[in-house]
């Protein structure tokens, strides 16, 4: 089925992108994608054709990513950057905002724009390693917090702290790269 | 807003608003948030931003599954 193999191969870079976003390690990401494509080649009949090929593959990839997380959880640790807290930048010592948040306007305006999705994706890619992994587990793999704590042997408090930081960073990044400067690309390597 | 009259600070309330994304807040926590949002101008904007980010994550999950990665979204959804 050369056409099928070609179609799978064409989607490889996109699968790799999401695998890397989730795992933050290129060899684990390669493995997860290879396992996904192998599974697809071995069971092409389970692709019903009623959904898109990519939808089907992403579904398989998500399972393979959870396998990789289980396999490598001991090496998934926080970095110095994960430990940085934005609270001091946002709040005065008495707990007031330093600068009030700005209105983002009608959600439908940005949610319908593909450029907004690209900026959001770039902002997630730029999250520090462990924050990015945990954010992806929660929002992209749609795991609940109990499962995440179990897989990565984290306390709930620890997880909430990390998700809190990730969401604040994401908010800053969207403010800066979308709401203040519509659609301005994130330079490679810049921190969210 | 400060902690006067038993109201929580903006910093405390943003923590609770964000935790509400990942766990069910207790009744006392929900009351704290609601009370604060009524007397504060800045935090309701923050809460709106958090709601927008939640919606954005949902759309993004869908976007990540679309056919060509450019995100064009012409196929019918189940």
Tab-separated table of N, CA and C in Angstrom, chain A residues 71-164:
chain	number	residue	atom	x	y	z
A	71	UNK	N	7.695	5.288	30.747
A	71	UNK	CA	9.019	4.672	30.629
A	71	UNK	C	10.111	5.600	31.152
A	72	UNK	N	9.938	6.907	30.921
A	72	UNK	CA	11.035	7.841	31.197
A	72	UNK	C	10.743	8.813	32.334
A	73	UNK	N	9.730	8.491	33.143
A	73	UNK	CA	9.292	9.482	34.138
A	73	UNK	C	10.401	9.880	35.101
A	74	UNK	N	11.319	8.963	35.378
A	74	UNK	CA	12.381	9.297	36.338
A	74	UNK	C	13.275	10.410	35.827
A	75	UNK	N	13.373	10.499	34.509
A	75	UNK	CA	14.258	11.527	33.945
A	75	UNK	C	13.527	12.825	33.623
A	76	UNK	N	12.246	12.851	33.938
A	76	UNK	CA	11.493	14.076	33.665
A	76	UNK	C	11.499	14.943	34.909
A	77	UNK	N	12.481	15.812	34.980
A	77	UNK	CA	12.606	16.605	36.198
A	77	UNK	C	12.588	18.091	35.861
A	78	UNK	N	12.516	18.876	36.907
A	78	UNK	CA	12.418	20.320	36.701
A	78	UNK	C	13.797	20.921	36.455
A	79	UNK	N	13.804	22.032	35.734
A	79	UNK	CA	15.025	22.788	35.495
A	79	UNK	C	14.957	24.060	36.338
A	80	UNK	N	16.060	24.798	36.351
A	80	UNK	CA	16.082	26.067	37.099
A	80	UNK	C	14.983	26.987	36.577
A	81	UNK	N	14.810	26.970	35.280
A	81	UNK	CA	13.834	27.863	34.666
A	81	UNK	C	12.402	27.527	35.113
A	82	UNK	N	12.165	26.220	35.336
A	82	UNK	CA	10.849	25.805	35.834
A	82	UNK	C	10.558	26.420	37.197
A	83	UNK	N	11.643	26.705	37.950
A	83	UNK	CA	11.467	27.194	39.314
A	83	UNK	C	11.172	28.679	39.407
A	84	UNK	N	11.363	29.389	38.291
A	84	UNK	CA	11.132	30.836	38.333
A	84	UNK	C	9.652	31.142	38.530
A	85	UNK	N	9.425	32.098	39.430
A	85	UNK	CA	8.060	32.443	39.776
A	85	UNK	C	7.728	33.813	39.212
A	86	UNK	N	6.601	33.921	38.536
A	86	UNK	CA	6.225	35.214	37.950
A	86	UNK	C	5.488	36.107	38.947
A	87	UNK	N	5.098	35.527	40.085
A	87	UNK	CA	4.253	36.283	41.014
A	87	UNK	C	4.861	37.634	41.387
A	88	UNK	N	6.178	37.643	41.599
A	88	UNK	CA	6.805	38.903	42.024
A	88	UNK	C	6.774	39.965	40.940
A	89	UNK	N	6.821	39.515	39.671
A	89	UNK	CA	6.724	40.486	38.569
A	89	UNK	C	5.314	41.039	38.453
A	90	UNK	N	4.340	40.232	38.846
A	90	UNK	CA	2.950	40.627	38.636
A	90	UNK	C	2.365	41.403	39.808
A	91	UNK	N	2.824	41.036	41.029
A	91	UNK	CA	2.173	41.592	42.218
A	91	UNK	C	3.151	42.333	43.105
A	92	UNK	N	2.654	43.413	43.720
A	92	UNK	CA	3.432	44.109	44.749
A	92	UNK	C	3.416	43.249	46.010
A	93	UNK	N	4.330	43.570	46.941
A	93	UNK	CA	4.386	42.746	48.165
A	93	UNK	C	3.045	42.684	48.910
A	94	UNK	N	2.194	43.719	48.762
A	94	UNK	CA	0.911	43.694	49.479
A	94	UNK	C	-0.168	42.908	48.724
A	95	UNK	N	0.216	42.290	47.592
A	95	UNK	CA	-0.758	41.448	46.892
A	95	UNK	C	-1.566	42.165	45.822
A	96	UNK	N	-1.326	43.461	45.608
A	96	UNK	CA	-1.993	44.188	44.515
A	96	UNK	C	-1.266	43.934	43.193
A	97	UNK	N	-2.021	44.064	42.104
A	97	UNK	CA	-1.390	43.989	40.774
A	97	UNK	C	-0.414	45.151	40.608
A	98	UNK	N	0.741	44.902	40.005
A	98	UNK	CA	1.617	46.018	39.614
A	98	UNK	C	0.979	46.753	38.439
A	99	UNK	N	0.583	45.990	37.407
A	99	UNK	CA	-0.162	46.558	36.284
A	99	UNK	C	-1.414	45.723	36.113
A	100	UNK	N	-2.522	46.392	35.963
A	100	UNK	CA	-3.770	45.645	35.800
A	100	UNK	C	-3.726	44.837	34.493
A	101	UNK	N	-4.317	43.635	34.496
A	101	UNK	CA	-4.441	42.894	33.236
A	101	UNK	C	-5.235	43.722	32.228
A	102	UNK	N	-5.002	43.453	30.936
A	102	UNK	CA	-5.709	44.209	29.898
A	102	UNK	C	-6.812	43.353	29.292
A	103	UNK	N	-7.861	44.016	28.872
A	103	UNK	CA	-8.940	43.287	28.201
A	103	UNK	C	-8.430	42.629	26.927
A	104	UNK	N	-8.824	41.383	26.722
A	104	UNK	CA	-8.429	40.675	25.505
A	104	UNK	C	-9.542	40.695	24.443
A	105	UNK	N	-10.661	41.268	24.815
A	105	UNK	CA	-11.737	41.385	23.824
A	105	UNK	C	-12.530	40.104	23.640
A	106	UNK	N	-13.370	40.104	22.644
A	106	UNK	CA	-14.254	38.978	22.360
A	106	UNK	C	-13.430	37.752	21.966
A	107	UNK	N	-13.567	36.644	22.736
A	107	UNK	CA	-12.753	35.455	22.435
A	107	UNK	C	-12.889	34.989	20.988
A	108	UNK	N	-14.095	35.104	20.430
A	108	UNK	CA	-14.298	34.576	19.069
A	108	UNK	C	-13.393	35.259	18.050
A	109	UNK	N	-13.026	36.504	18.332
A	109	UNK	CA	-12.170	37.232	17.392
A	109	UNK	C	-10.839	36.543	17.183
A	110	UNK	N	-10.236	36.095	18.306
A	110	UNK	CA	-8.932	35.462	18.127
A	110	UNK	C	-9.049	33.956	17.918
A	111	UNK	N	-10.045	33.319	18.554
A	111	UNK	CA	-10.101	31.849	18.490
A	111	UNK	C	-10.355	31.346	17.072
A	112	UNK	N	-10.940	32.188	16.242
A	112	UNK	CA	-11.201	31.775	14.872
A	112	UNK	C	-10.008	31.962	13.949
A	113	UNK	N	-8.965	32.570	14.461
A	113	UNK	CA	-7.842	32.870	13.574
A	113	UNK	C	-6.741	31.818	13.696
A	114	UNK	N	-6.333	31.299	12.550
A	114	UNK	CA	-5.270	30.289	12.565
A	114	UNK	C	-3.965	30.882	13.070
A	115	UNK	N	-3.740	32.156	12.790
A	115	UNK	CA	-2.520	32.791	13.289
A	115	UNK	C	-2.481	32.772	14.813
A	116	UNK	N	-3.651	32.925	15.440
A	116	UNK	CA	-3.692	32.875	16.893
A	116	UNK	C	-3.297	31.478	17.371
A	117	UNK	N	-3.796	30.444	16.687
A	117	UNK	CA	-3.452	29.066	17.058
A	117	UNK	C	-1.942	28.840	16.943
A	118	UNK	N	-1.353	29.435	15.914
A	118	UNK	CA	0.102	29.271	15.734
A	118	UNK	C	0.877	29.964	16.845
A	119	UNK	N	0.409	31.150	17.241
A	119	UNK	CA	1.084	31.870	18.334
A	119	UNK	C	0.936	31.078	19.637
A	120	UNK	N	-0.277	30.574	19.871
A	120	UNK	CA	-0.517	29.771	21.073
A	120	UNK	C	0.423	28.567	21.105
A	121	UNK	N	0.535	27.898	19.962
A	121	UNK	CA	1.393	26.722	19.868
A	121	UNK	C	2.854	27.095	20.143
A	122	UNK	N	3.280	28.194	19.552
A	122	UNK	CA	4.665	28.646	19.770
A	122	UNK	C	4.882	28.977	21.249
A	123	UNK	N	3.885	29.574	21.882
A	123	UNK	CA	4.016	29.909	23.304
A	123	UNK	C	4.128	28.639	24.146
A	124	UNK	N	3.359	27.602	23.808
A	124	UNK	CA	3.453	26.343	24.556
A	124	UNK	C	4.833	25.713	24.332
A	125	UNK	N	5.310	25.778	23.085
A	125	UNK	CA	6.635	25.222	22.781
A	125	UNK	C	7.731	25.912	23.598
A	126	UNK	N	7.531	27.178	23.900
A	126	UNK	CA	8.554	27.941	24.602
A	126	UNK	C	8.439	27.858	26.125
A	127	UNK	N	7.466	27.117	26.643
A	127	UNK	CA	7.399	26.935	28.102
A	127	UNK	C	8.629	26.158	28.560
A	128	UNK	N	9.116	26.420	29.783
A	128	UNK	CA	10.224	25.607	30.304
A	128	UNK	C	9.833	24.130	30.317
A	129	UNK	N	10.852	23.243	30.301
A	129	UNK	CA	10.638	21.815	30.062
A	129	UNK	C	9.531	21.147	30.856
A	130	UNK	N	9.645	21.161	32.170
A	130	UNK	CA	8.668	20.423	32.966
A	130	UNK	C	7.293	21.106	32.915
A	131	UNK	N	7.292	22.423	32.913
A	131	UNK	CA	6.015	23.143	32.800
A	131	UNK	C	5.328	22.784	31.493
A	132	UNK	N	6.111	22.721	30.429
A	132	UNK	CA	5.565	22.383	29.121
A	132	UNK	C	4.977	20.979	29.108
A	133	UNK	N	5.728	20.031	29.671
A	133	UNK	CA	5.243	18.641	29.740
A	133	UNK	C	3.925	18.559	30.504
A	134	UNK	N	3.914	19.205	31.673
A	134	UNK	CA	2.719	19.107	32.522
A	134	UNK	C	1.537	19.811	31.869
A	135	UNK	N	1.799	20.955	31.263
A	135	UNK	CA	0.721	21.675	30.582
A	135	UNK	C	0.159	20.832	29.449
A	136	UNK	N	1.043	20.210	28.674
A	136	UNK	CA	0.599	19.357	27.562
A	136	UNK	C	-0.188	18.147	28.070
A	137	UNK	N	0.288	17.543	29.160
A	137	UNK	CA	-0.432	16.381	29.719
A	137	UNK	C	-1.851	16.784	30.106
A	138	UNK	N	-1.939	17.971	30.682
A	138	UNK	CA	-3.247	18.427	31.161
A	138	UNK	C	-4.146	18.873	29.998
A	139	UNK	N	-3.624	19.700	29.110
A	139	UNK	CA	-4.472	20.355	28.110
A	139	UNK	C	-4.511	19.626	26.774
A	140	UNK	N	-3.465	18.914	26.436
A	140	UNK	CA	-3.450	18.278	25.113
A	140	UNK	C	-3.766	16.787	25.218
A	141	UNK	N	-3.125	16.107	26.190
A	141	UNK	CA	-3.475	14.697	26.412
A	141	UNK	C	-4.756	14.579	27.234
A	142	UNK	N	-5.186	15.666	27.842
A	142	UNK	CA	-6.414	15.721	28.640
A	142	UNK	C	-6.421	14.723	29.791
A	143	UNK	N	-5.268	14.606	30.450
A	143	UNK	CA	-5.211	13.755	31.644
A	143	UNK	C	-5.712	14.566	32.834
A	144	UNK	N	-6.329	13.873	33.803
A	144	UNK	CA	-6.719	14.646	34.981
A	144	UNK	C	-5.524	14.718	35.938
A	145	UNK	N	-5.635	15.618	36.919
A	145	UNK	CA	-4.447	15.905	37.727
A	145	UNK	C	-4.010	14.679	38.538
A	146	UNK	N	-4.959	13.843	38.940
A	146	UNK	CA	-4.578	12.632	39.676
A	146	UNK	C	-3.688	11.719	38.847
A	147	UNK	N	-4.086	11.548	37.568
A	147	UNK	CA	-3.283	10.696	36.689
A	147	UNK	C	-1.884	11.258	36.494
A	148	UNK	N	-1.827	12.586	36.299
A	148	UNK	CA	-0.521	13.210	36.073
A	148	UNK	C	0.372	13.017	37.295
A	149	UNK	N	-0.202	13.230	38.481
A	149	UNK	CA	0.572	13.042	39.715
A	149	UNK	C	1.077	11.608	39.830
A	150	UNK	N	0.218	10.673	39.447
A	150	UNK	CA	0.592	9.261	39.547
A	150	UNK	C	1.731	8.946	38.573
A	151	UNK	N	1.567	9.374	37.327
A	151	UNK	CA	2.573	9.040	36.309
A	151	UNK	C	3.936	9.643	36.640
A	152	UNK	N	3.933	10.884	37.123
A	152	UNK	CA	5.210	11.567	37.349
A	152	UNK	C	5.599	11.617	38.824
A	153	UNK	N	4.833	10.926	39.652
A	153	UNK	CA	5.116	10.878	41.094
A	153	UNK	C	5.294	12.279	41.684
A	154	UNK	N	4.317	13.114	41.410
A	154	UNK	CA	4.306	14.477	41.944
A	154	UNK	C	3.216	14.588	42.994
A	155	UNK	N	3.426	15.499	43.949
A	155	UNK	CA	2.326	15.791	44.874
A	155	UNK	C	1.369	16.740	44.158
A	156	UNK	N	0.085	16.706	44.540
A	156	UNK	CA	-0.864	17.635	43.903
A	156	UNK	C	-0.413	19.082	44.035
A	157	UNK	N	0.109	19.467	45.195
A	157	UNK	CA	0.535	20.859	45.396
A	157	UNK	C	1.636	21.231	44.411
A	158	UNK	N	2.579	20.326	44.262
A	158	UNK	CA	3.673	20.550	43.325
A	158	UNK	C	3.155	20.726	41.895
A	159	UNK	N	2.203	19.880	41.526
A	159	UNK	CA	1.623	19.972	40.186
A	159	UNK	C	0.902	21.306	39.996
A	160	UNK	N	0.130	21.717	40.996
A	160	UNK	CA	-0.616	22.983	40.857
A	160	UNK	C	0.336	24.162	40.726
A	161	UNK	N	1.421	24.117	41.496
A	161	UNK	CA	2.405	25.205	41.394
A	161	UNK	C	2.951	25.282	39.971
A	162	UNK	N	3.273	24.126	39.406
A	162	UNK	CA	3.861	24.119	38.058
A	162	UNK	C	2.843	24.540	36.999
A	163	UNK	N	1.611	24.070	37.138
A	163	UNK	CA	0.582	24.462	36.162
A	163	UNK	C	0.266	25.954	36.296
A	164	UNK	N	0.280	26.434	37.530
A	164	UNK	CA	0.075	27.861	37.789
A	164	UNK	C	1.128	28.689	37.044
